[in-house]
Coordinates of C-alpha atoms in Angstrom, one line a residue:
Chain A
M22 CA 26.8 108.4 75.1
N23 CA 26.3 112.0 76.1
D24 CA 26.2 115.2 74.3
T25 CA 29.5 116.6 75.6
L26 CA 32.0 116.6 72.8
A27 CA 35.2 114.6 73.2
L28 CA 36.6 116.2 70.0
Q29 CA 35.7 119.2 68.1
A30 CA 37.9 119.8 65.1
D31 CA 37.0 122.7 62.8
G32 CA 38.5 123.5 59.4
L33 CA 41.7 121.7 59.9
T34 CA 44.2 122.2 57.0
K35 CA 47.7 120.9 56.9
V36 CA 50.2 122.1 54.4
Y37 CA 53.7 120.7 54.1
G38 CA 56.4 122.6 52.3
S39 CA 56.0 125.9 50.5
G40 CA 56.0 127.4 47.1
H41 CA 56.3 124.8 44.3
T42 CA 57.0 122.0 46.8
E43 CA 53.8 122.8 48.7
V44 CA 51.6 119.8 49.5
V45 CA 48.2 120.1 51.0
A46 CA 47.8 116.9 53.0
M47 CA 44.4 117.9 54.6
R48 CA 41.9 120.5 53.6
D49 CA 39.3 122.1 55.8
A50 CA 38.6 118.9 57.8
S51 CA 36.0 119.1 60.5
M52 CA 34.8 116.4 62.9
R53 CA 32.8 116.1 66.1
V54 CA 33.0 113.1 68.3
R55 CA 30.8 112.9 71.4
R56 CA 31.8 111.2 74.6
G57 CA 30.9 107.5 74.5
E58 CA 30.9 107.5 70.7
I59 CA 33.1 105.4 68.5
T60 CA 33.9 106.8 65.1
A61 CA 35.5 105.2 62.1
L62 CA 37.8 107.1 59.8
L63 CA 38.0 105.3 56.4
G64 CA 40.1 106.1 53.3
P65 CA 42.8 104.9 51.0
S66 CA 46.5 105.1 51.9
G67 CA 47.8 108.6 51.5
A68 CA 44.3 110.2 51.9
G69 CA 45.4 112.2 55.0
K70 CA 44.0 110.0 57.8
S71 CA 47.2 109.8 59.7
T72 CA 47.7 113.6 59.2
F73 CA 44.3 114.2 60.7
L74 CA 45.1 111.9 63.6
L75 CA 48.4 113.6 64.3
C76 CA 46.7 117.0 64.3
V77 CA 43.9 116.1 66.7
G78 CA 46.4 114.0 68.7
L79 CA 48.4 117.2 69.3
I80 CA 51.5 115.7 67.8
N81 CA 51.7 117.6 64.6
P82 CA 49.6 120.8 64.7
P83 CA 47.6 121.9 61.7
T84 CA 48.5 124.9 59.5
S85 CA 45.1 126.3 60.2
G86 CA 41.8 125.3 62.0
R87 CA 40.9 124.8 65.6
V88 CA 40.9 121.8 67.9
A89 CA 39.0 121.4 71.2
I90 CA 39.2 118.2 73.3
G91 CA 36.8 117.5 76.1
G92 CA 35.4 121.0 75.6
R93 CA 38.7 122.7 76.0
P94 CA 40.3 124.6 73.1
V95 CA 43.8 123.3 72.6
L96 CA 44.9 124.4 69.2
D97 CA 44.3 127.5 67.1
G98 CA 46.1 126.8 63.9
P99 CA 49.6 125.9 64.7
R100 CA 49.4 127.8 67.9
A101 CA 49.1 125.7 71.1
L102 CA 46.7 127.0 73.7
V103 CA 47.9 124.5 76.3
D104 CA 51.0 122.5 77.1
L105 CA 50.4 119.9 74.4
R106 CA 52.5 117.1 75.9
R107 CA 50.9 117.5 79.3
F108 CA 47.5 117.7 77.7
R109 CA 48.2 114.5 75.7
R110 CA 49.3 112.8 78.9
E111 CA 46.2 113.7 80.8
N112 CA 43.4 113.6 78.1
I113 CA 44.3 111.4 75.1
G114 CA 45.0 107.7 74.7
F115 CA 46.7 106.2 71.6
V116 CA 46.5 102.8 70.0
F117 CA 48.5 102.0 66.9
Q118 CA 48.7 99.4 64.1
K119 CA 51.5 97.6 65.8
S120 CA 51.0 97.1 69.5
N121 CA 53.8 99.7 70.4
L122 CA 54.4 98.4 73.9
I123 CA 57.6 99.5 75.6
P124 CA 59.8 96.4 75.2
F125 CA 61.6 96.7 78.6
L126 CA 58.4 96.8 80.6
N127 CA 56.0 94.0 81.2
A128 CA 52.2 94.3 80.5
V129 CA 51.2 95.8 83.8
E130 CA 54.1 98.2 83.8
N131 CA 53.2 99.4 80.3
V132 CA 49.9 100.4 81.7
Q133 CA 51.1 101.5 85.1
V134 CA 53.6 104.0 83.6
V135 CA 50.8 106.1 82.2
G136 CA 49.2 106.3 85.7
E137 CA 52.5 107.4 87.2
L138 CA 53.0 110.0 84.5
I139 CA 49.8 111.7 85.4
G140 CA 50.9 111.7 89.0
H141 CA 49.3 108.7 90.6
P142 CA 51.4 107.1 93.3
P143 CA 53.0 103.8 92.0
P144 CA 50.7 101.5 94.1
V145 CA 47.6 103.3 92.9
A146 CA 48.8 103.3 89.3
R147 CA 49.6 99.6 89.6
R148 CA 46.2 98.7 91.1
R149 CA 44.4 100.6 88.4
A150 CA 46.6 98.9 85.7
I151 CA 45.7 95.5 87.0
E152 CA 42.0 96.4 87.1
L153 CA 42.2 97.5 83.4
L154 CA 44.1 94.4 82.3
D155 CA 41.6 92.2 84.1
A156 CA 38.7 94.1 82.5
L157 CA 40.2 93.5 79.1
G158 CA 40.8 89.9 79.7
V159 CA 44.6 89.9 79.9
G160 CA 45.1 90.1 83.7
A161 CA 46.7 86.7 83.7
R162 CA 49.4 88.0 81.4
A163 CA 50.3 91.0 83.5
S164 CA 53.8 90.0 84.2
N165 CA 54.6 89.0 80.6
R166 CA 56.7 91.2 78.3
S167 CA 55.3 92.2 74.9
T168 CA 57.3 89.5 73.1
Q169 CA 55.6 86.9 75.3
L170 CA 52.1 88.1 74.3
S171 CA 50.0 87.2 71.2
G172 CA 49.1 90.0 68.8
G173 CA 45.5 90.2 70.2
E174 CA 46.9 90.3 73.8
Q175 CA 49.3 93.0 72.9
Q176 CA 46.5 95.2 71.4
R177 CA 44.4 94.6 74.6
V178 CA 47.3 95.8 76.7
T179 CA 47.7 98.8 74.4
V180 CA 44.0 99.6 74.9
A181 CA 44.4 99.2 78.6
R182 CA 47.3 101.7 78.4
A183 CA 45.2 104.1 76.4
L184 CA 42.6 104.0 79.1
A185 CA 44.9 104.3 82.0
N186 CA 44.7 108.1 82.1
Q187 CA 40.9 108.0 81.8
P188 CA 41.1 110.0 78.5
S189 CA 38.5 112.1 76.9
L190 CA 39.6 110.8 73.5
I191 CA 41.2 107.6 72.2
L192 CA 42.9 107.7 68.8
A193 CA 43.5 104.4 67.2
D194 CA 45.5 104.1 63.9
E195 CA 44.7 100.9 62.1
P196 CA 44.7 98.8 65.3
T197 CA 43.6 95.6 63.6
A198 CA 45.9 95.7 60.6
A199 CA 48.2 93.1 62.1
L200 CA 45.3 90.8 63.3
D201 CA 43.2 88.1 61.6
S202 CA 39.6 88.9 61.0
V203 CA 38.3 87.3 64.1
R204 CA 40.7 89.0 66.4
G205 CA 40.3 92.2 64.4
R206 CA 36.6 92.2 65.1
Q207 CA 37.2 91.4 68.8
V208 CA 39.4 94.5 69.1
M209 CA 36.9 96.7 67.3
E210 CA 34.2 95.4 69.7
L211 CA 36.5 96.1 72.5
F212 CA 36.8 99.7 71.4
R213 CA 33.1 100.0 71.2
D214 CA 32.7 98.7 74.7
V215 CA 35.4 101.0 75.9
A216 CA 33.7 104.0 74.3
H217 CA 30.3 103.1 75.7
Q218 CA 31.3 102.0 79.1
H219 CA 34.0 104.6 79.9
G220 CA 32.3 107.5 78.1
T221 CA 35.3 108.0 76.0
G222 CA 35.3 109.4 72.4
V223 CA 37.1 106.9 70.2
I224 CA 38.3 107.5 66.6
V225 CA 39.5 104.4 64.8
V226 CA 41.4 104.7 61.5
T227 CA 40.7 101.5 59.6
H228 CA 40.7 99.9 56.2
D229 CA 38.7 97.0 57.5
Q230 CA 35.2 97.3 56.0
R231 CA 33.9 94.1 57.7
A232 CA 33.5 95.5 61.2
L233 CA 31.9 98.9 60.4
D234 CA 28.8 97.9 62.2
V235 CA 30.4 98.5 65.5
F236 CA 30.8 102.2 64.9
D237 CA 28.4 105.0 65.8
A238 CA 29.7 107.3 63.1
I239 CA 31.8 106.9 60.0
Y240 CA 33.9 109.4 58.2
Q241 CA 35.5 109.1 54.9
M242 CA 38.7 110.8 53.9
E243 CA 40.0 111.1 50.3
D244 CA 42.7 113.4 48.9
G245 CA 42.8 115.3 52.2
V246 CA 39.1 116.0 52.3
L247 CA 37.1 114.6 55.2
A248 CA 33.4 113.9 54.9
R249 CA 30.9 112.1 57.1
A250 CA 29.5 109.0 55.4
P251 CA 25.7 109.1 54.7
A252 CA 23.5 107.6 57.5
L253 CA 22.2 105.1 55.0
A254 CA 25.5 103.7 54.3
Q255 CA 26.0 103.2 58.0
S256 CA 22.8 101.4 58.4
E257 CA 23.6 99.2 55.5
C258 CA 26.8 98.2 57.1
R259 CA 25.0 97.2 60.2
Chain B
M2 CA 58.6 103.1 88.5
N3 CA 62.3 103.4 87.6
L4 CA 62.5 103.1 83.9
A5 CA 66.3 103.0 83.9
V6 CA 66.4 100.0 86.1
R7 CA 63.7 98.3 84.0
D8 CA 65.7 98.9 80.8
I9 CA 68.9 97.6 82.4
R10 CA 67.0 94.5 83.6
H11 CA 65.8 94.0 80.0
S12 CA 69.3 94.0 78.6
L13 CA 71.2 92.8 81.6
G14 CA 73.9 90.7 79.9
R15 CA 75.1 93.6 77.7
F16 CA 74.9 96.1 80.5
V17 CA 76.9 93.9 82.9
L18 CA 79.6 93.1 80.3
T19 CA 79.9 96.8 79.4
T20 CA 80.0 97.8 83.0
I21 CA 82.8 95.3 83.6
G22 CA 84.7 96.7 80.7
V23 CA 84.4 100.3 81.9
G24 CA 85.2 99.1 85.4
M25 CA 88.5 97.6 84.2
L26 CA 89.3 100.8 82.5
L27 CA 88.6 102.7 85.7
M28 CA 90.7 100.2 87.6
V29 CA 93.7 101.2 85.4
V30 CA 93.0 104.9 86.2
M31 CA 92.8 103.9 89.9
G32 CA 95.9 101.8 89.6
M33 CA 97.9 104.7 88.0
G34 CA 96.9 106.9 90.9
G35 CA 98.0 104.1 93.3
I36 CA 101.3 103.7 91.5
Y37 CA 102.0 107.4 92.0
R38 CA 101.0 107.3 95.6
G39 CA 103.2 104.3 96.1
L40 CA 106.1 106.0 94.4
V41 CA 105.8 109.1 96.7
D42 CA 105.3 107.0 99.8
D43 CA 108.2 104.8 98.9
A44 CA 110.4 107.9 98.3
L45 CA 109.5 109.3 101.7
V46 CA 110.0 106.1 103.6
V47 CA 113.7 106.7 104.3
T48 CA 113.5 110.4 104.9
R49 CA 110.6 110.0 107.3
G50 CA 111.9 106.7 108.8
V51 CA 115.1 108.3 110.1
G52 CA 113.2 111.0 111.9
A53 CA 115.5 113.8 111.1
D54 CA 114.6 117.5 111.7
L55 CA 117.6 118.7 109.7
W56 CA 119.7 117.3 106.8
V57 CA 123.3 118.5 106.6
V58 CA 124.8 117.9 103.2
Q59 CA 127.9 118.9 101.2
Q60 CA 127.9 122.6 100.4
S61 CA 125.8 123.6 97.3
T62 CA 124.5 120.1 96.7
R63 CA 120.9 118.8 96.9
G64 CA 122.1 115.5 98.4
P65 CA 121.9 112.8 99.5
F66 CA 119.0 111.6 97.4
A67 CA 118.9 114.1 94.5
E68 CA 122.7 114.0 93.9
V69 CA 125.9 112.7 95.5
S70 CA 126.9 114.4 98.7
R71 CA 130.1 113.7 100.7
L72 CA 130.9 115.0 104.2
P73 CA 133.7 114.2 106.5
R74 CA 132.5 112.1 109.5
R75 CA 133.7 114.8 111.9
V76 CA 130.8 117.1 110.8
V77 CA 128.7 114.8 113.0
D78 CA 130.4 116.2 116.1
R79 CA 130.2 119.8 114.9
V80 CA 126.5 119.5 114.2
A81 CA 125.9 117.9 117.6
A82 CA 127.5 120.8 119.3
V83 CA 125.2 123.4 117.8
P84 CA 122.7 124.9 120.4
G85 CA 119.2 123.4 119.9
V86 CA 120.5 120.2 118.4
T87 CA 119.7 117.2 120.6
D88 CA 121.7 114.6 118.6
A89 CA 123.4 114.1 115.3
R90 CA 124.4 111.1 113.4
E91 CA 125.8 110.1 110.0
F92 CA 123.5 109.2 107.2
V93 CA 124.6 106.5 104.9
F94 CA 122.5 105.3 102.0
H95 CA 123.3 103.7 98.8
T96 CA 122.0 101.1 96.4
I97 CA 123.8 97.8 95.6
Q98 CA 123.1 95.0 93.3
R99 CA 124.4 91.5 94.0
E100 CA 123.7 87.9 92.8
H101 CA 121.6 85.9 95.3
R102 CA 120.3 82.4 94.6
G103 CA 121.1 82.9 91.0
K104 CA 119.1 86.0 90.7
P105 CA 120.0 89.7 90.8
L106 CA 119.3 91.2 94.3
R107 CA 119.0 95.0 94.4
M108 CA 118.8 96.6 97.8
G109 CA 119.0 100.0 99.3
V110 CA 121.6 100.0 102.1
L111 CA 120.7 102.2 105.0
G112 CA 123.2 102.9 107.8
L113 CA 121.8 103.2 111.3
G114 CA 123.7 105.3 113.8
W115 CA 124.7 102.6 116.2
P116 CA 124.4 102.5 119.2
T117 CA 121.9 105.3 119.4
D118 CA 119.8 103.9 116.6
K119 CA 119.4 100.2 116.5
G120 CA 116.3 100.2 114.3
E121 CA 113.7 100.7 117.0
G122 CA 111.7 103.0 114.7
L123 CA 111.6 100.6 111.8
P124 CA 108.3 98.9 110.8
M125 CA 109.3 95.4 112.0
V126 CA 107.2 92.5 111.2
A127 CA 109.5 89.7 112.4
G128 CA 112.8 89.3 114.3
R129 CA 114.5 91.9 116.3
V130 CA 116.5 95.1 116.0
L131 CA 120.3 95.2 115.7
A132 CA 122.1 93.8 118.8
Q133 CA 125.7 94.3 117.8
N134 CA 127.9 96.8 115.9
H135 CA 128.7 94.4 113.0
Y136 CA 127.5 91.7 110.8
E137 CA 123.8 92.0 111.4
M138 CA 121.1 93.3 109.1
I139 CA 117.4 94.1 109.1
A140 CA 115.9 93.4 105.6
D141 CA 112.6 94.4 104.1
E142 CA 110.4 91.5 103.3
S143 CA 110.3 92.6 99.6
L144 CA 114.0 91.4 99.4
G145 CA 112.8 87.8 100.0
L146 CA 115.4 87.2 102.7
A147 CA 114.4 85.0 105.6
L148 CA 115.2 85.5 109.3
G149 CA 118.5 83.9 110.1
E150 CA 119.6 83.9 106.4
R151 CA 123.2 84.8 105.9
L152 CA 124.3 87.1 103.1
R153 CA 127.9 87.8 102.0
L154 CA 128.4 91.4 101.0
G155 CA 131.9 92.5 100.3
K156 CA 134.3 90.8 102.6
D157 CA 131.9 90.1 105.4
T158 CA 128.8 87.9 106.0
Y159 CA 125.7 89.5 107.5
T160 CA 122.8 87.6 109.2
V161 CA 119.2 88.7 108.8
V162 CA 118.0 89.4 112.4
G163 CA 114.9 91.4 111.6
V164 CA 112.3 91.8 108.8
T165 CA 110.5 95.0 108.0
S166 CA 107.5 95.8 105.8
A167 CA 107.1 98.6 103.3
M168 CA 110.7 99.8 103.5
V169 CA 111.6 100.5 99.9
S170 CA 113.6 103.1 98.2
S171 CA 112.3 105.7 95.7
G172 CA 113.5 103.3 93.0
G173 CA 111.4 100.5 94.4
D174 CA 114.2 98.5 95.8
G175 CA 113.8 96.9 99.3
I176 CA 115.9 98.5 102.0
A177 CA 118.3 96.6 104.3
C178 CA 119.5 98.3 107.4
F179 CA 123.0 97.9 108.8
T180 CA 125.1 99.9 111.3
S181 CA 126.7 102.9 109.6
R182 CA 130.1 101.2 109.8
D183 CA 128.9 98.1 108.0
A184 CA 126.9 100.2 105.5
Q185 CA 130.1 102.0 104.6
A186 CA 132.2 98.9 104.6
I187 CA 129.8 97.6 102.0
Q188 CA 129.9 100.9 100.1
F189 CA 133.6 101.2 100.0
D190 CA 134.5 97.5 99.7
E191 CA 137.3 97.0 97.3
P192 CA 138.7 93.7 96.1
G193 CA 142.2 92.7 97.2
E194 CA 143.7 93.2 93.8
S195 CA 142.3 96.7 93.7
V196 CA 143.9 97.5 97.1
R197 CA 147.2 96.2 96.0
L198 CA 147.1 98.2 92.8
E199 CA 146.2 101.4 94.7
R200 CA 149.1 100.9 97.1
Q201 CA 151.5 100.6 94.2
A202 CA 150.0 103.7 92.7
R203 CA 150.3 105.6 95.9
R204 CA 154.0 104.6 96.1
V205 CA 154.6 105.9 92.6
R206 CA 152.8 109.1 93.3
A207 CA 154.7 109.6 96.6
G208 CA 158.0 108.9 94.7
E209 CA 157.2 111.7 92.3
I210 CA 157.3 114.4 94.9
D211 CA 160.3 115.7 96.9
F212 CA 158.8 114.7 100.2
G213 CA 158.6 111.1 99.1
R214 CA 162.0 111.0 97.5
T215 CA 163.7 112.4 100.6
Q216 CA 161.7 110.5 103.2
P217 CA 161.9 106.7 102.4
S218 CA 159.5 106.0 105.3
V219 CA 156.8 108.0 103.5
L220 CA 157.1 105.6 100.6
D221 CA 156.7 102.7 102.9
R222 CA 153.7 104.2 104.6
A223 CA 152.1 105.1 101.2
S224 CA 152.3 101.6 100.0
G225 CA 150.9 100.2 103.2
S226 CA 147.5 100.1 104.7
S227 CA 145.3 103.2 104.2
R228 CA 144.6 103.3 107.9
A229 CA 148.3 103.8 108.7
I230 CA 148.4 107.0 106.6
V231 CA 147.5 109.7 109.0
A232 CA 146.9 112.4 106.4
L233 CA 144.2 110.4 104.5
P234 CA 140.7 111.2 105.7
G235 CA 138.3 108.5 106.9
P236 CA 135.4 107.3 104.7
A237 CA 133.0 110.1 104.0
V238 CA 129.3 110.0 104.9
S239 CA 126.5 111.0 102.6
A240 CA 124.9 113.4 105.0
V241 CA 124.5 114.2 108.7
I242 CA 121.1 114.1 110.2
A243 CA 120.2 116.0 113.3
R244 CA 117.2 116.1 115.6
L245 CA 116.3 119.3 117.4
M246 CA 115.4 119.7 121.0
P247 CA 111.7 119.9 121.7
G248 CA 110.7 123.6 121.3
A249 CA 113.9 124.6 119.6
D250 CA 113.8 127.4 117.2
T251 CA 114.5 125.8 113.8
D252 CA 115.2 129.1 112.1
A253 CA 117.7 130.1 114.7
V254 CA 119.5 126.7 114.3
L255 CA 119.4 127.1 110.6
R256 CA 120.9 130.6 110.9
T257 CA 123.8 129.1 112.9
F258 CA 124.5 126.7 110.0
E259 CA 124.4 129.5 107.5
G260 CA 127.7 130.6 108.7
W261 CA 129.4 127.3 107.8
S262 CA 130.8 127.4 104.4
D263 CA 131.4 123.7 103.9
I264 CA 127.8 122.5 104.3
T265 CA 124.3 123.2 103.3
V266 CA 121.3 122.4 105.6
Y267 CA 117.8 121.5 104.7
S268 CA 114.8 121.0 107.0
A269 CA 112.9 117.7 106.8
A270 CA 110.2 119.4 104.7
Q271 CA 112.8 120.9 102.3
Q272 CA 114.5 117.5 101.9
E273 CA 111.1 115.8 101.1
D274 CA 110.5 118.6 98.6
L275 CA 113.8 118.1 96.9
L276 CA 113.2 114.4 96.7
L277 CA 109.7 114.7 95.3
K278 CA 110.5 117.5 92.9
G279 CA 113.6 115.8 91.7
S280 CA 113.5 112.1 90.9
V281 CA 109.8 111.5 91.5
D282 CA 108.4 114.6 89.8
R283 CA 108.9 113.5 86.2
A284 CA 107.3 110.1 87.0
R285 CA 104.5 111.9 88.8
R286 CA 103.8 114.1 85.8
Q287 CA 104.0 111.1 83.4
I288 CA 101.5 109.1 85.5
L289 CA 99.3 112.2 85.8
L290 CA 99.1 112.5 82.0
F291 CA 98.3 108.9 81.6
R292 CA 95.5 109.2 84.1
V293 CA 94.1 112.2 82.3
L294 CA 94.2 110.3 79.0
L295 CA 92.6 107.2 80.5
T296 CA 89.9 109.3 82.2
I297 CA 89.1 111.0 78.9
I298 CA 89.1 107.6 77.1
S299 CA 86.8 106.2 79.8
A300 CA 84.4 109.2 79.4
V301 CA 84.4 108.8 75.6
I302 CA 83.8 105.1 75.8
M303 CA 81.0 105.6 78.4
A304 CA 79.5 108.3 76.2
L305 CA 79.5 106.0 73.1
I306 CA 78.0 103.1 75.1
I307 CA 75.2 105.3 76.6
Y308 CA 74.6 106.8 73.2
T309 CA 74.3 103.3 71.7
L310 CA 72.0 102.2 74.5
T311 CA 69.9 105.3 73.7
L312 CA 69.8 104.6 70.0
D313 CA 68.3 101.2 70.9
K314 CA 65.6 102.9 72.9
L315 CA 64.6 105.6 70.4
H316 CA 61.3 104.0 69.6
P317 CA 60.3 103.6 73.3
I318 CA 61.5 107.2 73.9
A319 CA 59.3 108.4 71.0
L320 CA 56.4 106.4 72.5
L321 CA 57.0 107.9 75.9
K322 CA 56.9 111.3 74.4
L323 CA 53.7 110.4 72.5
I324 CA 51.9 109.4 75.7
G325 CA 53.0 112.6 77.2
A326 CA 56.1 111.8 79.3
P327 CA 57.8 115.0 80.3
N328 CA 61.4 115.5 79.2
H329 CA 62.7 115.0 82.7
V330 CA 61.5 111.4 82.7
I331 CA 63.4 110.7 79.5
V332 CA 66.5 112.6 80.7
G333 CA 66.3 110.6 84.0
L334 CA 66.1 107.3 82.1
I335 CA 69.3 108.0 80.2
M336 CA 71.2 109.8 83.0
Q337 CA 70.3 107.3 85.6
Q338 CA 71.6 104.5 83.4
S339 CA 74.8 106.3 82.9
L340 CA 75.2 107.0 86.7
I341 CA 74.3 103.4 87.5
M342 CA 76.9 102.2 85.0
G343 CA 79.5 104.6 86.4
A344 CA 78.8 103.6 90.0
L345 CA 78.9 99.9 89.3
A346 CA 82.0 100.3 87.1
Y347 CA 83.7 102.1 90.0
G348 CA 82.8 99.3 92.3
V349 CA 84.1 96.8 89.8
A350 CA 87.3 98.8 89.5
Y351 CA 87.8 98.9 93.3
L352 CA 87.1 95.2 93.8
I353 CA 89.3 94.0 91.0
G354 CA 92.0 96.4 92.0
Q355 CA 92.0 95.1 95.5
Q356 CA 92.8 91.6 94.2
L357 CA 95.3 92.7 91.5
F358 CA 97.2 95.6 92.9
P359 CA 99.1 93.5 95.6
L360 CA 100.4 91.4 92.7
F361 CA 102.2 94.3 91.1
P362 CA 106.0 94.4 91.5
R363 CA 105.8 97.9 92.9
R364 CA 103.5 99.2 95.6
V365 CA 100.1 100.4 94.5
L366 CA 98.8 102.6 97.3
V367 CA 95.1 103.4 96.8
A368 CA 94.5 106.2 99.3
G369 CA 91.0 107.2 100.6
D370 CA 91.4 110.7 99.2
D371 CA 92.2 109.4 95.7
L372 CA 89.2 107.0 95.9
L373 CA 86.9 110.0 96.7
R374 CA 88.5 112.1 94.0
L375 CA 88.1 109.3 91.4
G376 CA 84.5 108.8 92.6
A377 CA 83.8 112.5 91.9
I378 CA 85.5 112.2 88.4
V379 CA 83.4 109.1 87.6
L380 CA 80.3 111.0 88.6
V381 CA 81.2 113.9 86.3
I382 CA 82.1 111.6 83.4
S383 CA 78.9 109.7 83.9
V384 CA 76.9 112.9 83.6
L385 CA 78.9 114.1 80.6
A386 CA 78.7 110.7 78.9
S387 CA 74.9 110.8 79.1
L388 CA 74.7 114.2 77.4
L389 CA 75.2 112.8 73.9
G390 CA 72.4 110.2 74.5
I391 CA 70.1 112.9 76.0
W392 CA 70.8 115.2 73.0
K393 CA 69.8 112.4 70.7
A394 CA 66.7 111.5 72.7
M395 CA 65.5 115.1 72.8
R396 CA 65.6 115.2 69.0
V397 CA 63.2 112.2 68.7
A398 CA 59.7 113.3 67.6
P399 CA 56.7 111.6 69.2
N400 CA 55.3 110.7 65.8
E401 CA 58.3 108.4 65.2
A402 CA 56.5 106.0 67.5
I403 CA 53.7 105.6 65.0
G404 CA 55.7 105.1 61.8

């Protein structure tokens, strides 16, 4: 873990609609995630966790507030300071509740495609994809399609894909929701290892209270308000 | 990595079946073009086969193909005497239908100018050219007549001495070549009873005029053989065809003919024009409209198929956008699939067409130019067909991959 910030989100507010239909989904949310740090984002359904993730993932910009990733300012309110899609391609990795693999590609191709998108020649991207799959323990399933993989294997491939562009930030939205507790914990530990070994900032949205000990920081979100959980609570979890 | 090919591989069965379907549709488009080409080619077989530079026909007619033309045989000698003309001969062409082996046999009867033209210029595939002035014929293979086969036409029997290929009339009937005399004998053949009735009628008509009533010998002649009646003209010919001397000034020769009030003259190009703009033109336009309709239908079907394939991929497309794939990657995925489908369908159309077209009753002539043109059309409709899918893909938001 180092002191460089993988994510700096300040005062993010997201408002949907206007007038009497106006809904404030997120209010003045701020978060800092250092490189090599894994952060949990807890909260009930509808609390605004996904809205926060969409904002810092540069998919759905906030109404106001600022976002910097890897030290580079990218959003000032709804205004993009960079080419968002390109920035996502080169700096952010995504992991979701469902594995979300591209069905017509096999495991290695699902990872390789990210490498090619950031401009690596196909042989280089493929070699890197195989290395990542091996490192995550699914190298033997490289030529299998997603339908031929178990849930845990699919999530490992997804994590490999999220790492393929050597991102500053990985955003994971309930990645263990479809897994049993043992595999869920394995995936959480995998994220911790990824954060610590690759120096990537990782934010995991989760409901699973049983694996909170793997996180370096925990945030709680409720009714659109984000707050860091007390240090004591974290140590209790561990 | 080619995403289009990967996706095709993933749903190969559906893609192949769809491509075959589109291919068969394109085969019909290709076939319609081939039918038109065949129609034009068949129509020009006779005009080009006889090798005429000028066509002399009855005054003010568009004969002999577009309408009936009758000329006295002596016009042949007059045309031959014009400076610049190297030779002239009568042109006899008509269509007959007879019963043969219990089936109707339609054939175009083409008269050759024996002895100058024995059929040397015909596309022979078996047998020989005509060797005598009467009772021999050269038949196109589409008529189904074998070498040595004998066929009774009118009062005479003709032996097939040669077989040609691709000699059919604009109506699609196989052409049989005879000497001009035999062709006319077939054309003007009359049954005995008809001859007898005509002789009686002539006697009656002769008896109704002073000359007949005062000259009994006239009545005898009128009721006798036509050949013995000096005043009656010989059988007319449809047209006279002439060839020009090498280097002859066609316009100068045509100017000479302009002074003749009993004939009209057309150059070979004008004759082909008359033929194509007359009987073939309506069929051409009909086929063209069908081709346009089929091409539009192909484009619509391809667009719907590509659109459906795109709908099946909306989630992966949203995912690609989420991980930052630029638009050109997604456009390429859809457009390449459309182009691959178009190219494969075109290949299917060609291969199936090659097997099926020869079985058609009329010639389907698929020309290289037409293949290229259709290839270009397929390229365009492939691109157009992908636009709907691309439009849909561009509207997909990356966060749809998460939901």
